Coordinates of N, CA and C in Angstrom, one line a residue:
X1 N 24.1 26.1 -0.1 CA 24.0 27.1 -1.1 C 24.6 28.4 -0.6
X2 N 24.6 28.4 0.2 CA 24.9 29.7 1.3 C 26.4 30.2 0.5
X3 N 27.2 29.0 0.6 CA 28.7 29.2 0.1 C 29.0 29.5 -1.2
X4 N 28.1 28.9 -2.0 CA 27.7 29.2 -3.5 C 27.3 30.9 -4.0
X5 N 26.3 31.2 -2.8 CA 26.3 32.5 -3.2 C 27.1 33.4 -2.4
X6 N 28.3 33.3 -1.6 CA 29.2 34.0 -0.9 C 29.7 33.9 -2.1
X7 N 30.6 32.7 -2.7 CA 31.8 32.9 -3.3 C 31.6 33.6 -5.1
X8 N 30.4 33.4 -5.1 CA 29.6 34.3 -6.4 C 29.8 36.1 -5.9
X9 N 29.3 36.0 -5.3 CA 29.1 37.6 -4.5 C 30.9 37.9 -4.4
X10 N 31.6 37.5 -4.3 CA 33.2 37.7 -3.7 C 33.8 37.6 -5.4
X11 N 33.4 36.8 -5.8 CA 33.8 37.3 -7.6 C 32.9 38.1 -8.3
X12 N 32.1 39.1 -7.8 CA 31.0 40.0 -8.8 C 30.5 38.8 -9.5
X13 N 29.6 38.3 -8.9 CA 29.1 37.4 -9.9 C 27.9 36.7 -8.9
X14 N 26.9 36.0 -9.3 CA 25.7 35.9 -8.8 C 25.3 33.9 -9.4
X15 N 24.8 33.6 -8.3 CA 24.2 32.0 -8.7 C 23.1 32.0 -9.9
X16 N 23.0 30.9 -10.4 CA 22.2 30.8 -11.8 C 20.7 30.9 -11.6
X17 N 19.5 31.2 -11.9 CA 18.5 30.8 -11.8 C 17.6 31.0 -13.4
X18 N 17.1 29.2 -13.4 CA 16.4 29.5 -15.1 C 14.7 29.9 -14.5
X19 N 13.9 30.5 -15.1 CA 12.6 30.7 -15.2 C 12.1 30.1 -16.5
X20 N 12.2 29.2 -17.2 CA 11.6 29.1 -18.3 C 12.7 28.1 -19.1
X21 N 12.1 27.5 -19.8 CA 12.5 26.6 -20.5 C 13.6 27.4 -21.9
X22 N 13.4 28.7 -22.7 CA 13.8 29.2 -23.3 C 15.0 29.3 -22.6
X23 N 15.2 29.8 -21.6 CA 16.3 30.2 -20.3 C 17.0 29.0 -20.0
X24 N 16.7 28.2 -19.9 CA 17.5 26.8 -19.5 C 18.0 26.5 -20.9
X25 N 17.5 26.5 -22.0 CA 18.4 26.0 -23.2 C 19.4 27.1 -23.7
X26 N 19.2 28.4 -22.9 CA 20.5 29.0 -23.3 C 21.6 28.7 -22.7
X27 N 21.2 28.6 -21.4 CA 22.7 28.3 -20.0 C 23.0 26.9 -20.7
X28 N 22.2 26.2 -20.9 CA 22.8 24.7 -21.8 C 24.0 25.1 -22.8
X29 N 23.3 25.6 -23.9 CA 24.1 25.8 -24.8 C 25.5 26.7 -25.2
X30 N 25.6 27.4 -24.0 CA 26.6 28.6 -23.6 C 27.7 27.8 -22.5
X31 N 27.4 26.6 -22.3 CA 27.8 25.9 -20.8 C 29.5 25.9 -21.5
X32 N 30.4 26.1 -20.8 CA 31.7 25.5 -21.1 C 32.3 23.8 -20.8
X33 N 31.7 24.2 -19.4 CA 32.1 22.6 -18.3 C 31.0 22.1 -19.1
X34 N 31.1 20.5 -18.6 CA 30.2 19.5 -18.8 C 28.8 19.7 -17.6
X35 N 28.9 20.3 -16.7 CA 27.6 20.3 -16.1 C 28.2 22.1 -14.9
X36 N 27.2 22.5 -14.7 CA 27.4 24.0 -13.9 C 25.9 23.7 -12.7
X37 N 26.4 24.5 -11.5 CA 25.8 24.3 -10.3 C 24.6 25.4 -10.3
X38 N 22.9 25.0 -10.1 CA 22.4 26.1 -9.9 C 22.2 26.6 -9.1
X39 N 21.4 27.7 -9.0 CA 21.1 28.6 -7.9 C 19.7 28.5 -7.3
X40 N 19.8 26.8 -6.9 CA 18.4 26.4 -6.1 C 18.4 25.9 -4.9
X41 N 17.8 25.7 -3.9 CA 18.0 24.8 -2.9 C 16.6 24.4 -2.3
X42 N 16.4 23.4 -1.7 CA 15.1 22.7 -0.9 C 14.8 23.4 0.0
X43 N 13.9 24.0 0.4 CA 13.5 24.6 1.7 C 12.7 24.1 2.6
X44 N 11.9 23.3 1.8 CA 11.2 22.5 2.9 C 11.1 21.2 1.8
X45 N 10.3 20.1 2.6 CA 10.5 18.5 1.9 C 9.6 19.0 0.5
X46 N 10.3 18.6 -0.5 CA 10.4 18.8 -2.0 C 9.2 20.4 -2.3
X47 N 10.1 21.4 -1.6 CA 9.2 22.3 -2.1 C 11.6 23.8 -2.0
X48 N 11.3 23.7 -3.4 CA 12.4 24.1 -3.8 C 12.2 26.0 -4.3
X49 N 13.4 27.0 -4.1 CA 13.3 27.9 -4.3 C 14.9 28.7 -5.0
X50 N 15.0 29.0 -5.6 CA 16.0 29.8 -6.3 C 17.0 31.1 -5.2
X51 N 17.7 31.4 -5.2 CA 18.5 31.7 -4.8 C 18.1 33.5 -4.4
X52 N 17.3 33.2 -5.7 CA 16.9 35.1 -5.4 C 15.3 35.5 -5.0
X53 N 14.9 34.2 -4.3 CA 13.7 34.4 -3.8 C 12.6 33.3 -4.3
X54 N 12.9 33.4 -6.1 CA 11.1 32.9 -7.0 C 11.3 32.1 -6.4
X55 N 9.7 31.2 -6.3 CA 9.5 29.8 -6.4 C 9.9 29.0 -8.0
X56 N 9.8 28.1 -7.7 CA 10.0 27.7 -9.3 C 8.7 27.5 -9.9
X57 N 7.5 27.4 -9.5 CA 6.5 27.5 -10.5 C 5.9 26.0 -11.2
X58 N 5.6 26.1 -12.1 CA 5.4 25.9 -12.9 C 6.3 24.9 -14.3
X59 N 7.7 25.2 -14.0 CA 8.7 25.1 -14.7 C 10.1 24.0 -14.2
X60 N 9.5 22.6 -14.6 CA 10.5 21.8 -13.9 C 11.1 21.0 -15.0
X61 N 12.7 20.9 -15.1 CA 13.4 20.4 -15.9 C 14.3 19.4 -14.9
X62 N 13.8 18.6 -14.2 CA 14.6 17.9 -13.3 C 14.1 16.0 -14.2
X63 N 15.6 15.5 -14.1 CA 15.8 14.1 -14.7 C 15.3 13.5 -14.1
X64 N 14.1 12.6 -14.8 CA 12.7 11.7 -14.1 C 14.0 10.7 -13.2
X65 N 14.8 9.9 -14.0 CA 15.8 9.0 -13.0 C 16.7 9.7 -12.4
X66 N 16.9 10.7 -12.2 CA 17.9 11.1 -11.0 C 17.2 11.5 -10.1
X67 N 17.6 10.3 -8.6 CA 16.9 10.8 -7.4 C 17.6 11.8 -6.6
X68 N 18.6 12.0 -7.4 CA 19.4 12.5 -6.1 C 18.8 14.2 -5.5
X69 N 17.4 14.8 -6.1 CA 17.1 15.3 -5.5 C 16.4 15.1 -3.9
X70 N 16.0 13.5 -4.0 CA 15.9 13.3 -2.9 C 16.8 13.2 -1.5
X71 N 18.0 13.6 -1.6 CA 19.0 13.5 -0.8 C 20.0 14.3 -0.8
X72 N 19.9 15.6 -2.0 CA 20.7 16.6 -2.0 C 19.7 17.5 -1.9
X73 N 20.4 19.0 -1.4 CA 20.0 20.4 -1.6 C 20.2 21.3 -2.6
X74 N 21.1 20.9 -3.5 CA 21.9 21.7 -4.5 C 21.0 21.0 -5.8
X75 N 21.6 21.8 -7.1 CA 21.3 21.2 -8.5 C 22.1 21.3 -9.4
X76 N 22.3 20.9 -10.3 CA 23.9 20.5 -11.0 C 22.9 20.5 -12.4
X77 N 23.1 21.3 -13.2 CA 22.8 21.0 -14.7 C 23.3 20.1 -15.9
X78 N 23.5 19.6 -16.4 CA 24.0 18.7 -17.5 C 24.0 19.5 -18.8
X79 N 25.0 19.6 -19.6 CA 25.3 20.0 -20.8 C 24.6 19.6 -21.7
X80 N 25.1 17.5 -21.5 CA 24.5 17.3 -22.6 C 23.3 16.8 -22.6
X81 N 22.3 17.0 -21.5 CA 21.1 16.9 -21.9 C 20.3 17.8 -21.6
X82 N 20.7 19.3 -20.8 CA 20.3 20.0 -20.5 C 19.3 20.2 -18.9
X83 N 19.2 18.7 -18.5 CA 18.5 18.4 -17.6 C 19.4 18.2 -16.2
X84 N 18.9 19.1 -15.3 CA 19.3 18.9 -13.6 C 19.4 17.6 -13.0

């Protein structure tokens, strides 16, 4: 993530972070590409935090069949389902 938010920061521009479900269906629906990278990473075993500090809470939109949180650090959004 480190690189993600260098090369954000080097184009005025900042990694994504949703708080809320209303928030995730906008970055959905505004997406150009087919899927955009968030601004989360793992910090300790399955305990995840956003780029600008929050925890995530409460608020999880992650695809019951995609494991690949179990073996990535990053999160990749989907367009067309809306779901990481």
């Amino acid at each position: 993530m480190d690189y993600a938010e260098s090369y954000c920061q080097q184009n005025n521009g900042t990694v994504l972070s949703t708080q809320s479900q209303i928030e995730n269906t906008f970055v959905q629906y505004h997406l150009l590409p087919e899927w955009i990278m968030l601004g989360a990473k793992e910090v300790f075993k399955n305990y995840y935090a956003w780029a600008d500090g929050t925890i995530w809470g409460t608020f999880d939109n992650r695809d019951p069949l995609d494991r690949s949180l179990e073996t990535l650090d990053c999160l990749v959004m989907y367009k067309s389902s809306g779901l990481w």
